[in-house]
């Protein structure tokens, strides 16, 4: 089934925040944000700006009616800077005017006096100065300290990954409209409607029931709107609360890039030990996470780095330590993979380093250490699937030996172009690592004409979750998809929502939907059984007809629905689902945090131009563990999109802050995202269909984040290609591998005559 949004998307009829018809009297917001990364805020002068054309009012921290606080996990983030500024882009004042242009024009007249303080942008420097947002965390299995003695080979090194701009096509924004009795309706481009509701409640001082958050869809979120949509919603809602006027704020691209956090850059140290059979015996990793100026979701992101620090490998002795480092960058936040990719990059780097030193292919070490059923991960959960299922299938289906032979032949006969291959296996845990968030609710109404509407907490942001929810309804009732409508996500219909994140939205909300539909279906069957005078167990609904004892009756869906209503039996249900069997004890750093794991293996082949340092990806051939996919088109789209986004992170995308904490890559002219030319020339996706994981909705495994991590293979494929040109290059594990870096490495310590 096609994505249900594809029709309105292609016609340009889909409604995003900025498409909502504007109500008369709407004020437009624009933020004056800190030009300094760290300093004492001595004064804010708004008098001149207030005189500008169309300006209605200017708000600062003094106008906050509740608490000046929007921190989600830790209360460490003011909405408006009050006495200090902590990052360039921190909101200081909000101009409200009769148009977007007038609001923005007035910003130029605002003056601030800031006494600069020292700026830290480097996480290691922050850690050295004790600037930690939470105490360090340590995951441990076995005894690393004694394990080194049993190792034949030990290697150490450093591995760094940079940030990544989310670049959702729809920028951040909110539109708030006053209702009667002081209620505020908040339209927000958010992945977390309840997070927005809480932030608005806290900053305005209104109870949560005074705040209705409504989301139709997002033009992409990628984690960037899990927490960071709160700011704009809180600003608009505060303005509405104070002025009693509708307030709209839809960020321009450069404002969005400057003022919002990104994927966390990490700097990490590793030490890896192998025995003579190339089994990894010991692994030690230390992660320095660049959290930015406030906690945001950093502690949770850091936790997932630890969860995925051994990727798809079984290592009996592991100590992994992570530091959540406070710097003066905009608070970094969730981004597809949620810290997992940063952890996986380091173990892959450690394996590559070992392979370099031993003069063998990394694939030999990778293959030799893949997880098998029963292996225990450093956090205590045992795996129930085989990581090598995908690996073996990928090797066989895509004839890996042939690929490497072809690459060798190519490299032997080409001087100016070199190819490299790398394999990237993945193992990604599904569930929120914060166990309590693994709950969901659904509201299903069947109307008397047989049409159905469903509401859940799921946010549609291009990943197709609404289509999957609709499929659950249509399949459970056995009715045509046309009879089902998925409603906007609304905190008055579904309360206390978990954000659409952790790739878990289809599972959590799909399962809740299933429960609601099955409950209603049970009632309908009871009525049908009474009408047809048969036992309830003999009743079945199939293709919009009632079947009794396997025989089609003349009772169609519409008739039985109307009869159920006439009998005064409820055709509505509000259901609750919570993932069973998951737990995690933070005091021991052990438990069973994930409902299941998603596996996969990608083979990435790259060609570099050795004169220019530019490159192309010839192919990505991958086998992905879908469980039993409920929607092949959507799942394939998630793989392709995730993969290309991962390749972008690892290769082209370079977030640059200068030493004063100012974002230099602040526009699409200075920040390169993948375009159609950066997409691999061939992407082949093999579906590994497994039956095991029944905690996935219809056994169709979560697919949103895992494929991003295939992109890590791109880094190592390029690195291998460089090695083929310049065997002396000691290419650092420092992503992104931009063409400039490729060029530097091609000629590192070597003068080549061609
Ligand atoms: N796909 C599209 N098109 N747009 C997005 O914003 N976000 C990703 C992923 N795929 C995203 C996407 C992220 S970060 C997550 S956590 C999942 O979708 C969330 O949706 P799901 O739980 O329904 O997979
Ligand atoms: Mo996704 S990073 O969990 O929003």
XYZ file of C-alpha atoms and ligand atoms in Angstrom:
782
model
C 0.000 0.000 0.000
C 1.252 3.449 -0.947
C 1.822 6.108 1.681
C -1.613 7.638 2.259
C -0.067 11.105 2.040
C 1.426 10.578 -1.404
C -1.626 11.976 -3.224
C -1.779 15.310 -1.375
C 2.025 15.538 -1.228
C 2.422 15.340 -4.996
C -0.410 17.809 -5.536
C 1.010 20.240 -3.006
C -2.169 19.969 -0.943
C -0.707 18.565 2.270
C -1.061 20.957 5.178
C 2.065 21.888 7.117
C 2.306 24.452 9.884
C 2.849 27.360 7.533
C -0.188 26.318 5.437
C -2.708 26.662 8.259
C -5.126 29.453 7.265
C -4.236 32.517 9.291
C -6.804 33.875 11.724
C -7.563 37.625 11.719
C -5.476 39.524 14.258
C -2.532 37.134 14.085
C 0.765 38.508 15.323
C 4.041 37.318 13.856
C 6.958 36.458 16.089
C 10.685 36.785 15.481
C 13.483 36.090 17.930
C 16.404 38.273 18.831
C 19.008 35.691 19.729
C 22.373 35.931 21.408
C 25.246 36.983 19.149
C 27.656 35.780 21.858
C 28.212 32.161 22.934
C 28.913 32.801 26.595
C 28.520 35.933 28.634
C 26.797 37.987 31.261
C 23.679 39.649 29.961
C 23.913 43.166 31.371
C 21.057 44.851 29.539
C 18.478 44.469 26.786
C 17.274 47.620 25.027
C 14.049 47.241 23.104
C 12.670 50.802 23.107
C 13.872 51.669 19.586
C 12.617 48.380 18.185
C 9.213 48.912 19.804
C 8.806 52.090 17.735
C 9.308 50.257 14.433
C 6.486 49.939 11.940
C 3.925 47.269 12.783
C 5.501 46.261 16.087
C 2.884 45.351 18.675
C 4.983 44.263 21.630
C 8.371 42.867 22.575
C 8.703 40.108 25.158
C 11.718 39.191 27.278
C 12.235 36.970 30.322
C 10.472 39.613 32.409
C 7.184 38.803 30.665
C 7.202 35.121 31.531
C 4.072 34.333 33.556
C 5.205 30.868 34.655
C 8.734 29.550 35.029
C 11.540 30.545 32.704
C 12.374 26.907 32.073
C 12.016 24.456 29.172
C 14.535 21.731 30.091
C 12.995 18.334 29.323
C 15.186 15.915 31.288
C 16.978 18.392 33.549
C 15.658 21.901 34.344
C 18.741 23.704 33.046
C 17.447 25.581 30.020
C 15.759 28.985 30.268
C 13.323 29.869 27.507
C 14.656 33.454 27.365
C 18.165 34.357 28.471
C 17.868 36.279 31.735
C 21.236 37.037 33.325
C 23.486 34.864 31.188
C 23.750 33.714 27.609
C 25.014 30.175 27.002
C 25.152 29.814 23.241
C 24.967 31.817 20.044
C 21.331 31.627 19.021
C 19.855 31.615 22.527
C 16.539 33.524 22.502
C 16.743 36.903 24.285
C 13.649 38.732 23.060
C 10.584 38.015 20.956
C 9.272 40.760 18.692
C 5.545 40.570 17.886
C 4.399 42.504 14.834
C 1.656 42.594 12.237
C 3.796 40.788 9.673
C 6.813 38.539 9.541
C 8.744 41.250 7.651
C 7.971 43.925 10.266
C 8.916 41.631 13.122
C 12.234 40.749 11.518
C 13.017 44.352 10.568
C 12.618 45.454 14.178
C 15.192 42.901 15.361
C 17.934 45.152 13.990
C 17.001 47.880 16.464
C 17.385 45.713 19.554
C 20.597 46.322 21.465
C 22.137 44.073 24.108
C 25.090 44.572 26.361
C 26.851 41.276 26.990
C 30.039 40.903 28.996
C 31.856 38.017 27.289
C 33.009 34.983 29.274
C 35.341 32.186 28.117
C 33.864 29.930 25.459
C 34.285 26.153 25.348
C 33.429 24.298 22.143
C 35.472 21.131 22.651
C 34.010 18.298 24.759
C 37.401 17.074 25.995
C 38.206 20.547 27.250
C 34.811 20.692 28.978
C 35.429 17.317 30.646
C 38.881 18.405 31.794
C 37.297 21.446 33.416
C 34.639 19.338 35.095
C 31.839 20.765 32.957
C 29.629 17.690 32.965
C 25.846 17.778 32.657
C 25.384 14.473 34.480
C 27.921 12.239 36.233
C 29.778 9.880 33.865
C 28.144 6.519 33.101
C 29.851 3.188 32.701
C 28.667 -0.041 31.061
C 30.662 -3.067 32.009
C 30.757 -6.764 31.232
C 33.531 -9.183 32.194
C 36.844 -7.814 33.420
C 38.710 -5.741 30.904
C 41.666 -5.135 33.186
C 42.539 -8.791 33.496
C 41.479 -9.636 29.932
C 44.304 -7.640 28.345
C 46.764 -10.253 29.636
C 45.092 -12.884 27.463
C 45.264 -10.785 24.302
C 47.720 -11.496 21.524
C 47.165 -8.072 19.964
C 46.205 -4.761 21.553
C 45.572 -1.541 19.666
C 44.564 1.930 20.767
C 43.343 4.997 19.019
C 40.961 7.914 18.793
C 37.778 8.210 16.768
C 35.790 11.391 16.225
C 32.470 12.071 14.587
C 31.068 15.495 13.851
C 27.550 16.818 14.245
C 24.808 16.814 11.663
C 22.192 19.374 10.759
C 18.714 17.832 10.666
C 17.652 19.851 7.661
C 14.039 18.805 7.879
C 12.412 20.427 4.849
C 9.852 22.154 7.068
C 11.631 24.412 9.545
C 10.652 24.682 13.195
C 7.605 26.716 14.131
C 4.365 27.098 15.999
C 1.022 28.835 15.689
C -1.009 29.474 18.819
C -4.644 30.553 18.850
C -6.537 31.718 21.923
C -9.801 29.890 22.682
C -12.449 30.787 25.243
C -11.671 30.661 28.958
C -7.970 31.156 28.386
C -7.415 27.874 26.564
C -4.634 27.989 23.988
C -4.636 25.809 20.893
C -1.078 25.141 19.830
C -0.253 24.026 16.330
C 3.320 22.844 16.490
C 5.734 21.125 14.169
C 6.703 18.686 16.883
C 7.476 14.993 17.342
C 6.382 15.315 20.955
C 2.985 16.965 21.470
C 3.037 16.304 25.206
C 6.554 17.715 25.530
C 5.217 20.883 23.921
C 2.187 20.870 26.204
C 4.421 20.539 29.276
C 6.795 23.292 28.137
C 3.883 25.624 27.430
C 2.298 24.761 30.750
C 5.491 25.440 32.646
C 6.355 28.725 30.943
C 2.828 30.177 30.964
C 1.832 28.767 34.336
C -1.369 27.307 32.840
C -2.430 23.770 33.768
C -2.009 21.205 31.016
C -5.753 20.958 30.351
C -5.720 24.590 29.199
C -3.367 23.656 26.384
C -4.423 21.757 23.298
C -1.583 20.672 21.033
C -2.490 19.581 17.532
C -0.199 18.180 14.859
C -1.284 17.096 11.399
C 2.163 16.160 10.089
C 5.741 17.353 9.910
C 7.863 18.030 6.893
C 10.510 15.877 8.541
C 11.773 15.763 12.096
C 14.660 13.265 12.230
C 14.857 13.789 15.998
C 15.297 17.561 15.683
C 11.716 18.138 16.767
C 11.576 15.615 19.594
C 12.487 18.264 22.147
C 13.479 21.357 20.229
C 10.028 22.200 18.949
C 9.232 23.239 22.519
C 10.995 26.608 22.309
C 8.892 28.026 19.486
C 5.641 26.671 20.888
C 6.459 28.091 24.329
C 7.347 31.481 22.831
C 4.150 31.692 20.795
C 1.943 30.401 23.600
C 3.419 32.850 26.081
C 2.788 35.633 23.590
C -0.800 34.477 23.096
C -1.310 34.178 26.838
C -0.030 37.721 27.398
C -1.583 39.459 24.380
C -4.734 37.305 23.895
C -3.881 37.316 20.176
C -3.024 34.458 17.793
C 0.751 34.263 17.343
C 2.664 32.602 14.565
C 6.370 31.955 14.252
C 7.766 29.920 11.402
C 11.550 30.026 11.336
C 13.563 30.999 8.296
C 16.182 28.444 7.320
C 19.246 30.330 8.551
C 17.566 31.130 11.867
C 16.692 27.488 12.282
C 20.240 26.366 11.507
C 21.741 28.913 13.886
C 19.369 28.546 16.821
C 18.789 24.802 17.026
C 20.999 21.944 18.200
C 22.169 19.125 15.978
C 23.483 15.593 16.164
C 26.070 15.373 18.950
C 29.691 15.478 17.889
C 31.722 12.905 19.837
C 35.404 12.499 20.488
C 36.308 9.029 21.707
C 39.234 6.843 22.744
C 39.347 3.117 22.165
C 41.484 0.157 23.103
C 40.830 -3.224 21.551
C 42.385 -6.589 22.327
C 42.239 -9.743 20.187
C 43.469 -13.276 20.684
C 45.513 -15.161 18.104
C 42.309 -16.383 16.397
C 41.176 -12.797 15.978
C 38.431 -13.061 18.549
C 37.903 -9.718 20.243
C 38.578 -10.439 23.903
C 38.535 -6.963 25.379
C 37.283 -3.533 24.458
C 37.520 -0.268 26.281
C 35.927 2.934 25.024
C 35.625 6.424 26.435
C 33.121 8.753 24.852
C 33.179 12.541 25.147
C 29.804 13.776 24.017
C 29.516 17.410 22.998
C 26.174 18.139 24.633
C 26.086 21.875 24.067
C 24.893 24.447 26.584
C 22.028 22.507 28.209
C 21.001 18.922 28.810
C 18.174 18.723 26.282
C 18.114 14.970 25.445
C 21.880 14.523 25.755
C 21.868 12.154 28.762
C 19.464 9.822 26.934
C 21.419 10.072 23.693
C 24.611 9.270 25.568
C 22.966 6.208 27.082
C 22.220 4.816 23.633
C 25.866 5.350 22.655
C 26.746 2.981 25.497
C 24.017 0.511 24.500
C 25.396 0.284 20.987
C 29.111 0.575 21.698
C 29.764 -3.015 20.600
C 27.447 -2.841 17.568
C 26.893 -6.356 16.158
C 29.769 -8.016 17.912
C 30.094 -10.257 20.911
C 32.852 -9.046 23.204
C 33.153 -10.794 26.586
C 35.056 -8.021 28.389
C 33.934 -4.457 27.856
C 34.202 -1.238 29.792
C 32.560 1.755 28.152
C 32.500 5.132 29.844
C 30.685 8.212 28.641
C 30.920 11.864 29.579
C 28.105 14.308 28.863
C 30.136 17.482 28.298
C 28.712 20.974 28.640
C 29.996 23.363 25.965
C 28.761 26.693 24.605
C 27.103 25.351 21.478
C 23.326 25.252 20.988
C 22.096 22.221 22.979
C 22.598 19.193 20.771
C 19.701 16.827 20.485
C 18.155 13.650 19.096
C 19.067 12.712 15.562
C 18.121 9.441 13.830
C 20.036 6.743 15.676
C 20.067 8.774 18.909
C 23.753 8.321 19.823
C 23.867 4.746 18.544
C 25.715 5.669 15.344
C 28.374 7.536 17.338
C 29.010 4.434 19.450
C 29.090 2.096 16.455
C 31.574 4.279 14.591
C 34.127 3.828 17.368
C 34.042 0.002 17.448
C 34.251 -0.036 13.640
C 37.255 2.297 13.872
C 38.872 0.025 16.462
C 38.389 -2.996 14.197
C 39.753 -1.071 11.189
C 42.772 -0.017 13.210
C 43.438 -3.617 14.262
C 43.067 -4.755 10.641
C 45.488 -2.040 9.447
C 48.105 -3.048 11.952
C 47.681 -6.761 11.269
C 47.670 -6.232 7.505
C 44.343 -7.968 7.000
C 40.869 -6.945 5.863
C 38.610 -5.599 8.585
C 35.908 -7.943 7.292
C 37.859 -10.902 8.670
C 37.680 -9.521 12.202
C 34.089 -8.361 11.773
C 32.870 -11.732 10.561
C 34.757 -13.568 13.263
C 33.006 -11.740 16.081
C 29.355 -11.409 15.032
C 26.688 -11.906 17.686
C 24.933 -15.245 17.862
C 21.903 -16.390 19.836
C 22.557 -16.404 23.561
C 25.385 -13.846 23.527
C 25.132 -11.302 26.302
C 25.467 -7.626 25.513
C 27.309 -5.307 27.932
C 23.957 -4.161 29.371
C 22.826 -7.651 30.224
C 20.300 -8.415 27.489
C 20.884 -11.627 25.588
C 20.407 -11.676 21.854
C 17.840 -14.003 20.374
C 18.713 -13.554 16.708
C 21.800 -14.122 14.681
C 23.699 -11.084 13.482
C 25.373 -13.368 11.011
C 22.088 -14.271 9.304
C 22.084 -10.924 7.498
C 25.844 -11.001 7.098
C 25.915 -14.442 5.494
C 22.958 -13.650 3.274
C 24.633 -10.414 2.119
C 27.913 -12.195 1.391
C 26.143 -14.868 -0.627
C 23.440 -12.871 -2.384
C 25.761 -10.068 -3.464
C 28.735 -12.346 -4.211
C 31.131 -10.513 -1.944
C 34.167 -12.450 -3.177
C 33.405 -11.388 -6.739
C 33.057 -7.761 -5.621
C 36.433 -7.724 -3.898
C 38.062 -9.439 -6.900
C 36.550 -6.850 -9.243
C 37.783 -4.043 -7.008
C 41.297 -5.522 -6.908
C 41.338 -5.831 -10.681
C 40.116 -2.265 -11.071
C 42.702 -0.908 -8.646
C 45.507 -2.822 -10.342
C 44.679 -1.312 -13.696
C 43.806 2.265 -12.649
C 46.168 4.877 -11.299
C 43.908 7.876 -11.003
C 40.832 6.165 -9.667
C 40.748 3.748 -6.779
C 37.951 1.713 -5.323
C 37.334 0.596 -1.783
C 34.828 -1.786 -0.208
C 33.596 -1.983 3.356
C 30.968 -3.992 5.140
C 28.776 -2.451 7.808
C 26.746 -4.778 10.010
C 24.202 -3.211 12.356
C 22.376 -4.250 15.496
C 19.959 -1.681 16.900
C 17.726 -2.032 19.933
C 14.054 -1.098 19.636
C 12.250 0.611 22.547
C 12.769 3.833 24.420
C 15.712 3.155 26.731
C 13.710 5.051 29.350
C 11.343 2.160 30.048
C 8.410 4.280 31.215
C 8.095 5.916 27.814
C 7.161 2.603 26.211
C 3.421 3.127 26.520
C 0.793 4.345 24.115
C -2.882 4.923 23.619
C -5.295 4.872 20.723
C -8.817 6.152 20.226
C -10.951 4.440 17.597
C -14.465 5.456 16.592
C -16.602 3.501 14.173
C -19.365 5.712 12.770
C -22.818 4.452 11.895
C -22.049 4.552 8.153
C -19.178 2.115 8.709
C -16.407 4.651 8.335
C -13.694 4.670 10.993
C -11.444 7.301 12.489
C -8.354 6.583 14.573
C -6.245 8.852 16.763
C -2.939 7.906 18.343
C 0.157 9.620 19.677
C 2.057 8.877 16.474
C 3.319 11.843 14.503
C 3.516 11.500 10.762
C 6.768 13.012 9.565
C 7.268 11.284 6.245
C 8.134 7.883 7.700
C 4.682 6.510 6.913
C 3.481 5.730 10.427
C -0.071 6.912 9.642
C -0.244 4.497 6.739
C 0.804 1.647 9.012
C -1.783 2.652 11.657
C -4.435 2.764 8.945
C -3.379 -0.700 7.805
C -3.800 -2.021 11.349
C -7.390 -0.714 11.441
C -8.295 -1.891 7.947
C -6.792 -5.348 8.486
C -8.284 -5.896 11.927
C -11.808 -4.956 10.821
C -11.171 -6.439 7.361
C -12.482 -3.322 5.671
C -11.256 -1.256 2.758
C -8.531 1.305 3.613
C -10.832 3.966 2.133
C -13.150 3.503 5.089
C -10.424 4.567 7.526
C -9.138 8.029 8.340
C -6.172 8.772 10.578
C -6.803 11.898 12.613
C -4.304 14.574 13.528
C -2.356 13.956 16.718
C -4.093 15.936 19.439
C -3.484 16.078 23.185
C -7.229 16.388 23.866
C -7.841 13.036 22.152
C -4.678 11.253 23.264
C -3.045 12.363 26.508
C 0.442 11.952 27.948
C 1.952 10.938 24.637
C 5.458 9.601 24.230
C 7.201 11.373 21.374
C 7.371 9.774 17.967
C 10.944 8.630 18.301
C 13.153 5.624 18.987
C 11.671 4.090 15.810
C 8.944 2.827 18.091
C 5.911 4.807 16.918
C 4.437 2.156 14.645
C 4.936 -0.576 17.244
C 3.592 1.339 20.227
C 0.717 3.112 18.528
C -0.003 0.236 16.168
C -0.344 -2.155 19.114
C -2.663 0.238 20.958
C -4.720 0.611 17.789
C -4.888 -3.155 17.438
C -6.206 -3.489 20.995
C -8.899 -0.837 20.407
C -10.003 -2.406 17.131
C -10.088 -5.915 18.579
C -12.216 -4.692 21.482
C -14.761 -3.061 19.166
C -14.663 -6.065 16.867
C -15.453 -8.321 19.820
C -18.570 -6.284 20.588
C -19.666 -6.323 16.963
C -19.207 -10.096 16.876
C -21.358 -10.500 19.982
C -24.156 -8.566 18.302
C -23.725 -10.518 15.065
C -23.821 -13.831 16.919
C -27.071 -12.866 18.620
C -28.634 -11.686 15.361
C -27.565 -14.776 13.446
C -28.271 -17.070 16.380
C -24.888 -18.776 16.262
C -22.055 -19.067 18.723
C -19.780 -16.027 18.855
C -16.777 -18.149 18.005
C -18.453 -18.987 14.688
C -18.510 -15.328 13.637
C -15.826 -13.849 11.437
C -15.628 -10.539 9.589
C -14.009 -10.773 6.198
C -13.878 -8.287 3.322
C -16.674 -6.210 4.823
C -19.021 -9.144 5.351
C -20.047 -11.203 8.342
C -19.281 -14.894 7.994
C -20.974 -17.471 10.178
C -19.351 -20.879 10.428
C -17.239 -19.959 7.406
C -20.252 -19.073 5.260
C -20.814 -15.565 3.962
C -24.043 -13.994 5.270
C -25.947 -11.050 3.799
C -24.841 -8.948 6.750
C -22.329 -6.474 5.422
C -20.049 -4.250 7.522
C -22.396 -1.291 7.370
C -25.412 -3.286 8.463
C -23.699 -4.963 11.397
C -22.177 -1.640 12.513
C -25.542 0.111 12.421
C -27.163 -2.791 14.240
C -24.503 -2.666 16.944
C -25.266 1.026 17.411
C -29.025 0.382 17.455
C -28.478 -2.169 20.209
C -26.810 0.637 22.194
C -23.403 -1.076 22.138
C -20.343 1.162 21.992
C -18.561 1.553 18.672
C -15.722 3.519 20.274
C -12.700 2.461 22.261
C -9.792 4.145 23.975
C -7.032 1.594 24.487
C -3.717 1.406 26.282
C -0.595 -0.567 25.445
C 2.675 -0.912 27.281
C 5.571 -2.994 26.016
C 5.847 -6.147 28.138
C 9.032 -7.684 29.526
C 11.316 -4.653 29.330
C 13.244 -3.204 32.247
C 16.535 -1.545 33.022
C 18.272 -0.921 36.323
C 20.385 2.201 36.074
C 22.126 1.554 39.372
C 23.562 -1.655 37.917
C 23.460 -0.576 34.237
C 21.897 -3.972 33.491
C 18.540 -5.163 32.270
C 16.459 -6.025 29.267
C 15.781 -2.569 27.810
C 14.783 -3.529 24.272
C 11.711 -5.310 22.953
C 13.941 -6.701 20.199
C 16.903 -5.876 17.984
C 17.017 -5.033 14.293
C 19.886 -6.437 12.278
C 21.354 -5.823 8.863
C 24.491 -5.858 6.795
C 25.480 -3.461 4.037
C 28.285 -3.793 1.524
C 29.450 -0.362 0.379
C 31.662 0.215 -2.658
C 33.206 3.604 -3.390
C 35.366 5.049 -6.142
C 37.630 8.024 -5.479
C 39.139 10.380 -7.991
C 42.735 10.493 -6.825
C 43.518 13.833 -8.433
C 40.569 15.680 -6.972
C 39.681 13.771 -3.821
C 36.082 13.581 -4.960
C 34.201 10.317 -4.825
C 31.134 8.359 -5.780
C 29.452 5.368 -4.272
C 29.139 2.634 -6.855
C 26.752 0.547 -4.844
C 25.288 -0.261 -1.499
C 24.061 -3.840 -1.348
C 22.334 -4.690 1.851
C 20.321 -7.327 3.611
C 17.984 -5.907 6.206
C 16.021 -7.746 8.839
C 12.444 -6.503 8.441
C 10.772 -9.194 10.458
C 7.683 -9.642 8.282
C 7.277 -6.244 6.680
C 3.730 -4.900 6.667
C 4.539 -2.303 4.029
C 7.345 -2.969 1.597
C 7.198 0.389 -0.193
C 7.376 2.422 2.981
C 10.055 0.261 4.567
C 12.174 0.427 1.419
C 11.817 4.206 1.472
C 13.013 4.300 5.074
C 16.069 2.203 4.179
C 16.989 4.389 1.216
C 16.429 7.656 3.074
C 18.223 6.511 6.211
C 21.152 5.183 4.238
C 21.656 8.379 2.276
C 21.306 10.478 5.429
C 23.952 8.281 7.069
C 26.282 8.621 4.101
C 25.810 12.397 4.285
C 26.786 12.451 7.953
C 29.884 10.351 7.300
C 31.072 12.124 4.153
C 29.795 15.529 3.067
C 28.066 17.213 5.942
C 30.402 19.336 7.989
C 29.031 21.355 10.889
C 31.573 24.073 11.634
C 31.571 26.264 14.734
C 34.426 28.704 15.157
C 36.313 28.996 18.441
C 33.868 31.680 19.565
C 31.014 29.246 19.210
C 29.550 30.850 16.076
C 28.083 28.545 13.471
C 29.981 29.026 10.212
C 28.118 26.372 8.234
C 24.940 28.377 8.711
C 23.265 28.044 5.300
C 22.900 25.604 2.448
C 25.735 27.420 0.657
C 28.191 26.413 3.369
C 26.656 23.135 4.521
C 26.560 20.378 1.926
C 23.831 17.782 2.210
C 23.592 14.772 -0.087
C 21.976 15.503 -3.411
C 20.993 13.079 -6.151
C 24.639 12.823 -7.256
C 25.734 11.695 -3.826
C 23.251 8.847 -3.790
C 24.896 5.487 -4.521
C 24.525 4.590 -8.183
C 22.944 1.337 -7.110
C 21.076 0.491 -3.919
C 19.985 -3.111 -3.636
C 17.865 -4.015 -0.652
C 17.379 -7.632 0.266
C 14.539 -8.407 2.665
C 15.463 -10.878 5.351
C 12.043 -12.002 6.521
C 12.071 -13.377 10.028
C 9.173 -14.495 12.170
C 10.662 -14.204 15.621
C 9.830 -10.831 17.032
C 6.190 -10.676 18.001
C 6.571 -7.433 19.927
C 6.758 -5.697 16.568
C 3.377 -4.707 15.176
C 2.251 -7.583 12.918
C 5.854 -8.837 13.334
C 6.909 -5.976 11.062
C 10.048 -4.649 12.712
C 10.757 -0.992 13.367
C 12.704 0.503 10.503
C 13.049 4.268 11.095
C 16.544 4.682 12.466
C 18.621 1.518 11.891
C 19.384 2.063 8.184
C 21.162 5.353 8.920
C 23.993 3.323 10.388
C 24.696 1.576 7.081
C 26.123 4.964 6.096
C 29.075 4.322 8.419
C 30.248 1.822 5.816
C 30.766 4.751 3.432
C 33.507 6.174 5.644
C 35.386 2.881 5.731
C 34.915 2.205 2.018
C 36.551 5.585 1.278
C 39.289 4.861 3.780
C 40.014 1.553 2.068
C 40.103 3.245 -1.337
C 42.640 5.761 0.013
C 44.755 2.883 1.306
C 44.783 1.405 -2.161
C 46.272 4.596 -3.530
C 48.539 5.452 -0.641
C 49.322 2.474 1.588
C 51.247 4.782 3.901
C 48.261 6.982 4.651
C 47.297 6.631 8.275
C 43.843 7.976 7.688
C 42.478 9.251 10.956
C 39.112 8.088 12.197
C 37.662 11.509 11.850
C 34.300 11.865 10.146
C 33.080 13.380 7.894
C 35.391 12.169 5.171
C 34.968 15.227 2.997
C 36.659 15.393 -0.411
C 39.207 17.760 1.164
C 40.105 15.174 3.784
C 40.270 12.444 1.171
C 42.708 14.558 -0.844
C 44.913 15.272 2.158
C 45.081 11.586 2.969
C 45.764 10.527 -0.595
C 48.964 12.518 -0.527
C 49.824 12.242 3.155
C 53.579 11.655 3.584
C 53.849 10.631 0.004
C 54.782 12.210 -3.281
C 53.086 10.300 -5.997
C 54.196 10.285 -9.568
C 51.418 9.320 -11.870
N 11.598 9.419 7.910
C 11.185 10.587 7.382
N 10.765 10.609 6.109
N 11.185 11.745 8.117
C 11.627 11.767 9.406
O 11.624 12.821 10.054
N 12.562 10.465 11.277
C 13.335 9.271 11.659
C 12.694 8.015 11.099
N 12.410 8.178 9.703
C 12.090 10.543 9.982
C 12.031 9.373 9.192
C 13.479 9.115 13.101
S 14.671 10.010 13.892
C 12.693 8.244 13.819
S 12.938 8.010 15.478
C 11.622 7.467 13.178
O 11.489 7.778 11.806
C 10.323 7.754 13.926
O 9.223 7.199 13.330
P 8.784 5.675 13.579
O 8.859 5.434 15.040
O 7.418 5.637 13.037
O 9.762 4.835 12.816
Mo 14.370 9.686 16.360
S 16.262 10.415 16.699
O 14.380 8.797 17.881
O 13.439 11.084 16.694
